[in-house]
CSV table of C-alpha atoms in Angstrom, one decimal:
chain,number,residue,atom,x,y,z
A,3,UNK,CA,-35.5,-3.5,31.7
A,4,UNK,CA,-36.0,-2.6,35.2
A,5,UNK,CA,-33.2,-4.9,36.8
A,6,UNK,CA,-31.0,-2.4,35.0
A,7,UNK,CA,-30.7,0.9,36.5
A,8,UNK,CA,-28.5,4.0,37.4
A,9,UNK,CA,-29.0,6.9,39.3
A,10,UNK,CA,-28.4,9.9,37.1
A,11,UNK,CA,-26.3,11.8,40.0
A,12,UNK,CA,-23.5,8.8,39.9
A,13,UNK,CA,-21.1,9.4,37.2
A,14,UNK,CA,-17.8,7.0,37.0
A,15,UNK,CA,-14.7,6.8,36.0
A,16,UNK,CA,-13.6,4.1,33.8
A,17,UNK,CA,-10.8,2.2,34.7
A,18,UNK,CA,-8.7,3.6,32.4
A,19,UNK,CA,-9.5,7.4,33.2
A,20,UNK,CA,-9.3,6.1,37.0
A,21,UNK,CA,-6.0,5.2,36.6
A,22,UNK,CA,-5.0,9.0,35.4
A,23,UNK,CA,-7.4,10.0,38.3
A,24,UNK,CA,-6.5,8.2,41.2
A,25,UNK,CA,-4.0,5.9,40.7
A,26,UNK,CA,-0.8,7.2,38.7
A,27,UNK,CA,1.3,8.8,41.2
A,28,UNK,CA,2.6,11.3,38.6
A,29,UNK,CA,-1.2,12.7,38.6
A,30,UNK,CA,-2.4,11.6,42.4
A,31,UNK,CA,0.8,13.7,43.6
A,32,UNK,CA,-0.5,17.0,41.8
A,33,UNK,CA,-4.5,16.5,41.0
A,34,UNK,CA,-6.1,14.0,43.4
A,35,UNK,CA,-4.2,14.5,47.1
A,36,UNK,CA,-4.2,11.3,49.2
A,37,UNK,CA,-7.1,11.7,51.9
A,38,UNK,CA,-5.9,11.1,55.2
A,39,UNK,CA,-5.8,7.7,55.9
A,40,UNK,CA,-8.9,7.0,58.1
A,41,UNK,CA,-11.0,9.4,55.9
A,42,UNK,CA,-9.4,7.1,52.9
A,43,UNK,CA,-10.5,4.1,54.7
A,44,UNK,CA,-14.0,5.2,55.2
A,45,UNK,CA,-14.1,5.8,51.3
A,46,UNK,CA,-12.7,2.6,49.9
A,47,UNK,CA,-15.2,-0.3,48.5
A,48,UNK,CA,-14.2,-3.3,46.8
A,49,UNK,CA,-14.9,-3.7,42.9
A,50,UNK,CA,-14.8,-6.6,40.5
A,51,UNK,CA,-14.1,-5.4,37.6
A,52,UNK,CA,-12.9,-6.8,34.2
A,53,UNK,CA,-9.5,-7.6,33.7
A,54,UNK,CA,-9.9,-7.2,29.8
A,55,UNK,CA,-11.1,-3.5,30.7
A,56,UNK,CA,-8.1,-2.9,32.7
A,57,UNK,CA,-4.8,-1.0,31.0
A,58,UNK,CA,-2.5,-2.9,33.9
A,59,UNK,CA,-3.1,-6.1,35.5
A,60,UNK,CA,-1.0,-5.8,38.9
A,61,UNK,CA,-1.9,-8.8,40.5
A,62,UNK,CA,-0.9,-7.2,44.1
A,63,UNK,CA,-3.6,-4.5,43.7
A,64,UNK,CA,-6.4,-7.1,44.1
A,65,UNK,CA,-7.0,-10.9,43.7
A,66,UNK,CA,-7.6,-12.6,41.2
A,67,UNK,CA,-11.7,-14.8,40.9
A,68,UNK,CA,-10.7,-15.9,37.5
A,69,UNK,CA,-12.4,-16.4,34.1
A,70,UNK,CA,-11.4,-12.6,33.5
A,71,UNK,CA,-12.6,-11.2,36.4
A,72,UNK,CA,-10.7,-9.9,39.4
A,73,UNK,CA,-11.3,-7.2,42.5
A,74,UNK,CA,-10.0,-3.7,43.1
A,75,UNK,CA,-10.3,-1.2,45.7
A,76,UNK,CA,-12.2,1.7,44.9
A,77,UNK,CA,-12.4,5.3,46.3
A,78,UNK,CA,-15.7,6.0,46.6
A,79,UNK,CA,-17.2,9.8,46.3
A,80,UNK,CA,-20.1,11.9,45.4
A,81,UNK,CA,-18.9,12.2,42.2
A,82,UNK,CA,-16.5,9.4,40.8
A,83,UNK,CA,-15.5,6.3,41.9
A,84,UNK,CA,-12.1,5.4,41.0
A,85,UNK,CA,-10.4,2.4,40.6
A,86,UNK,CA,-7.1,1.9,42.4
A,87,UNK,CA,-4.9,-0.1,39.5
A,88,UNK,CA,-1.9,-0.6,41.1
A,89,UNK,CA,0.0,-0.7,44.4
A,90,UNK,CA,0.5,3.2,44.6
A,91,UNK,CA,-1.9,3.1,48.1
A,92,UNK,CA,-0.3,-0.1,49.6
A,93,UNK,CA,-2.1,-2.5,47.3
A,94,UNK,CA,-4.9,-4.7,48.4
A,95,UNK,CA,-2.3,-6.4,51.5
A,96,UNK,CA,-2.7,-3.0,52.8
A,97,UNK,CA,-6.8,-2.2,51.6
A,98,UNK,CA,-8.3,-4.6,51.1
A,99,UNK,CA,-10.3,-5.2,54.6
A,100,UNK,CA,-11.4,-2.0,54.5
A,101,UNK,CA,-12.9,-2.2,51.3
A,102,UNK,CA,-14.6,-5.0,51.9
A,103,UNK,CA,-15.6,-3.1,55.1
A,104,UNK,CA,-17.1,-0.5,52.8
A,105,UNK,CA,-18.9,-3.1,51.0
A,106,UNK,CA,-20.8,-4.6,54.0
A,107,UNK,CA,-21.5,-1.2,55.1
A,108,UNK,CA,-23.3,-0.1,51.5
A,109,UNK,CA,-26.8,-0.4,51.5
A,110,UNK,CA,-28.4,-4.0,50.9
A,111,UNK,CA,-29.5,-4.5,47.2
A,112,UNK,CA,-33.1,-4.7,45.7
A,113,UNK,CA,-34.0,-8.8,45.9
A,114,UNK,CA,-36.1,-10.2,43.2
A,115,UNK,CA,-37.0,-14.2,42.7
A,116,UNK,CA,-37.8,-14.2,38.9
A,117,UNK,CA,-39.0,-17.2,37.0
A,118,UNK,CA,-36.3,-20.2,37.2
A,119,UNK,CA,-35.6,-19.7,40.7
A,120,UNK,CA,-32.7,-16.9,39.3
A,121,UNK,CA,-32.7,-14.1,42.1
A,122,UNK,CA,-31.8,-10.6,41.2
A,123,UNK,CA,-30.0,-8.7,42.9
A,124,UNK,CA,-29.8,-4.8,42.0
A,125,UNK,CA,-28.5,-1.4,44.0
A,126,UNK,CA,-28.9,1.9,42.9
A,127,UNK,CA,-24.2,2.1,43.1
A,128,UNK,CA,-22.1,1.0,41.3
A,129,UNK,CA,-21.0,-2.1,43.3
A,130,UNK,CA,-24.2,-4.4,42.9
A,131,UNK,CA,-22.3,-7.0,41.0
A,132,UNK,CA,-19.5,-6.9,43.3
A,133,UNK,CA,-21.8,-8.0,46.2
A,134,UNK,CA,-21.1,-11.5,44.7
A,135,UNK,CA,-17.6,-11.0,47.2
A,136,UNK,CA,-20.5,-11.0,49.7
A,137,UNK,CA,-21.6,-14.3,48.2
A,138,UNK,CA,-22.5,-16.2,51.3
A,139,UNK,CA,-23.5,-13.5,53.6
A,140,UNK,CA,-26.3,-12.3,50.6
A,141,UNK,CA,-27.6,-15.1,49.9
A,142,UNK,CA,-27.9,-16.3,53.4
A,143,UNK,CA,-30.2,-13.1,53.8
A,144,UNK,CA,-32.8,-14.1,51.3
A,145,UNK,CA,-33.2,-17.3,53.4
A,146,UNK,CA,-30.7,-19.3,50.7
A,147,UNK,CA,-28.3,-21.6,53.2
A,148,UNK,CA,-28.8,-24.7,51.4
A,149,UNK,CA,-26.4,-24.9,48.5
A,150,UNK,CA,-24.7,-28.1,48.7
A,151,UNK,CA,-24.0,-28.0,44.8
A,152,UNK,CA,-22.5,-24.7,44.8
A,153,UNK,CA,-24.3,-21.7,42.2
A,154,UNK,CA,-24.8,-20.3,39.2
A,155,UNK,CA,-24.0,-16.4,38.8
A,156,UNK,CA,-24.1,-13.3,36.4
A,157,UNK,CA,-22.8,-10.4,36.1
A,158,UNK,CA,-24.3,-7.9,33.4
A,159,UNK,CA,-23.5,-4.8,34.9
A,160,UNK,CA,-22.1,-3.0,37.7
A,161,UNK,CA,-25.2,-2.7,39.4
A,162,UNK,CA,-26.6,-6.1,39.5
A,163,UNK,CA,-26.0,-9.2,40.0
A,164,UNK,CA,-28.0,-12.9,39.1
A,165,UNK,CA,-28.1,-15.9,41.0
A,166,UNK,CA,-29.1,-19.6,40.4
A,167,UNK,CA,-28.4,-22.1,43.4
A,168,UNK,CA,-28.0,-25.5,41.4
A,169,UNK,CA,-30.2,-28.5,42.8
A,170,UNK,CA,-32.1,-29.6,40.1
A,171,UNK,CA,-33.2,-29.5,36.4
A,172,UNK,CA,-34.4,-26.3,37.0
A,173,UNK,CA,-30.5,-25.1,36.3
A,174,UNK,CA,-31.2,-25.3,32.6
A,175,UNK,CA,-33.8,-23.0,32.3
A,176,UNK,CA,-32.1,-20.9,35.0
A,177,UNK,CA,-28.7,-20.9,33.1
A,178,UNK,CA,-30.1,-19.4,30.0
A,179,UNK,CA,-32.2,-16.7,31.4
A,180,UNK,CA,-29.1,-15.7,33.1
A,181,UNK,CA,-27.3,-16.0,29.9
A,182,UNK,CA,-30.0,-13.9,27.9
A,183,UNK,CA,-29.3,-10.8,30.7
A,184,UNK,CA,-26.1,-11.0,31.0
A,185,UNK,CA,-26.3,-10.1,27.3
A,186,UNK,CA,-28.3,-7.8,27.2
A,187,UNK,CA,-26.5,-6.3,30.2
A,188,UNK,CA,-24.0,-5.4,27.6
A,189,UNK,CA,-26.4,-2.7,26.0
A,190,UNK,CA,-26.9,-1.2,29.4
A,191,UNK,CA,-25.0,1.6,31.6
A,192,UNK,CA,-21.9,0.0,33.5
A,193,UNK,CA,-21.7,-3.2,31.4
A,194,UNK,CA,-19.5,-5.9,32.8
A,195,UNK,CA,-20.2,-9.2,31.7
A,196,UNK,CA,-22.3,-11.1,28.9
A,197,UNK,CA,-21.0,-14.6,30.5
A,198,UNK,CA,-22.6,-17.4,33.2
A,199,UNK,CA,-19.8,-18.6,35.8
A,200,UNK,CA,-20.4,-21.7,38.2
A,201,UNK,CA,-19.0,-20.8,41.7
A,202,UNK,CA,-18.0,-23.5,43.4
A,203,UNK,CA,-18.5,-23.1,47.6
A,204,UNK,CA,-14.6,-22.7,47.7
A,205,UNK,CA,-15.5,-19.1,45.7
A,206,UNK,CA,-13.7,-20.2,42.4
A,207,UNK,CA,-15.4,-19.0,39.6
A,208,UNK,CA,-15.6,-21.3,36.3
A,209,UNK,CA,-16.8,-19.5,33.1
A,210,UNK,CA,-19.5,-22.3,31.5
A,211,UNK,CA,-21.1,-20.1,28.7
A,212,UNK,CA,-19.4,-19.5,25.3
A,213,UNK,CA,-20.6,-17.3,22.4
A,214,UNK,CA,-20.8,-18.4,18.4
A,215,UNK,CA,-22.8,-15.4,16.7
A,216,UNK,CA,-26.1,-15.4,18.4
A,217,UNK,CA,-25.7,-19.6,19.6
A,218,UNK,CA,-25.1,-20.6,23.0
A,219,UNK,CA,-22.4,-22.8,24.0
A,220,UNK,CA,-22.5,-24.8,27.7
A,221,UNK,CA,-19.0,-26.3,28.7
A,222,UNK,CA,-20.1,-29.0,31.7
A,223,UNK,CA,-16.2,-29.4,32.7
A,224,UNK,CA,-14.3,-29.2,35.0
A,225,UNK,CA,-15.7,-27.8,38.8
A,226,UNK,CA,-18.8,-27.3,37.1
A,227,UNK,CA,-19.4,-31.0,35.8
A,228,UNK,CA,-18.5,-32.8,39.2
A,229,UNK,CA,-21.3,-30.1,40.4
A,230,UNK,CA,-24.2,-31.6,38.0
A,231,UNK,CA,-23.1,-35.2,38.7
A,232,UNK,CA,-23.4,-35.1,42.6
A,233,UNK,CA,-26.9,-33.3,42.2
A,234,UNK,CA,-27.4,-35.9,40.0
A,235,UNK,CA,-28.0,-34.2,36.8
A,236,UNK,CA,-25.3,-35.9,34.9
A,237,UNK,CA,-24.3,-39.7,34.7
């Protein structure tokens, strides 16, 4: 599937080996020297990441976007990028402008309006998904300003990132396209996750799909329901 790609040249981490790498200070001390901090700042890049996939949750390392997702700082190089777990560097009080710094300063994603009004969003790093921190200032780009209702958004895989701006019926058809990606994102290089969130334009996230085998499951709660009412998809 072409949304899905990786440059060959790029390999990664995981968060667990990036926390032996770049982030336990028995090991940084001895394998992975501090860069001096300017050079440091040019390298960091925030990450959202998966806090299931993580071996420590420190929740002063990076906030929280809940439903199981929350952002890191990253050290990006040539040759890994690795995931700063805990508050060994200062945390994210201390990094985390400058790796959202290092975010804006990537290059801008491939954009692609697919069937359902879903855009796709895909770069060739490793922080295409994490452009959703970017939410606004993205979507704004592709001429999207109007979204009164809030949006729908995926995340398959590092690399990419789906989004549905809800308005009208079309959210249905939208919601399960998204759904069958983010699935099949699962199969692909830098999975991250199979699920469908509703983000609200305060910048919570609200998981809405569930799994049962190979059956879909839509939860219109919460944030999410209030959403479909006021476009007036719900009574």
């Amino acid at each position: 599937m072409a949304w899905f790609t990786r440059r060959p040249d790029e390999p990664e981490q995981s968060p667990r080996a990036s926390a032996q790498r770049a982030d336990d200070p028995s090991v940084l001390d001895d394998a992975a020297p501090v860069a001096p901090a300017d050079e440091l700042g040019r390298r960091l890049v925030a990450r959202i990441v998966a806090e299931s996939e993580l071996p420590v949750v420190d929740p002063d390392a990076g906030p929280s976007l809940g439903a199981g997702l929350c952002v890191r700082a990253a050290i990006d190089t040539p040759d890994t990028v690795d995931i700063l777990l805990t508050t060994r560097l200062g945390g994210w009080a201390a990094l985390g402008d400058a790796a959202l710094a290092g975010l804006r300063r990537l290059p801008a994603p491939a954009h692609q309006r697919v069937e359902h009004e879903v855009h796709v969003f895909e770069s060739e790093d490793h922080f295409g998904a994490s452009r959703l921190l970017l939410h606004d200032e993205l979507l704004a780009s592709v001429g999207l300003t109007d979204r009164p209702f809030g949006t729908l958004v995926a995340l398959p895989t590092r690399s990419s990132l789906l989004v549905h701006v809800l308005h009208d019926a079309t959210v249905v058809h939208a919601l399960h396209l998204m759904s069958r990606v983010a699935r099949a994102g699962q199969d692909m290089p830098g999975p991250l996750s199979p699920h469908v969130y509703y983000r609200a334009e305060s910048g919570a996230l609200q998981q809405i799909t569930r799994y049962e085998g190979d059956q879909l499951q839509v939860h219109v709660d919460g944030a999410f329901a209030s959403a479909m009412h006021d476009a007036k998809l719900t009574d």
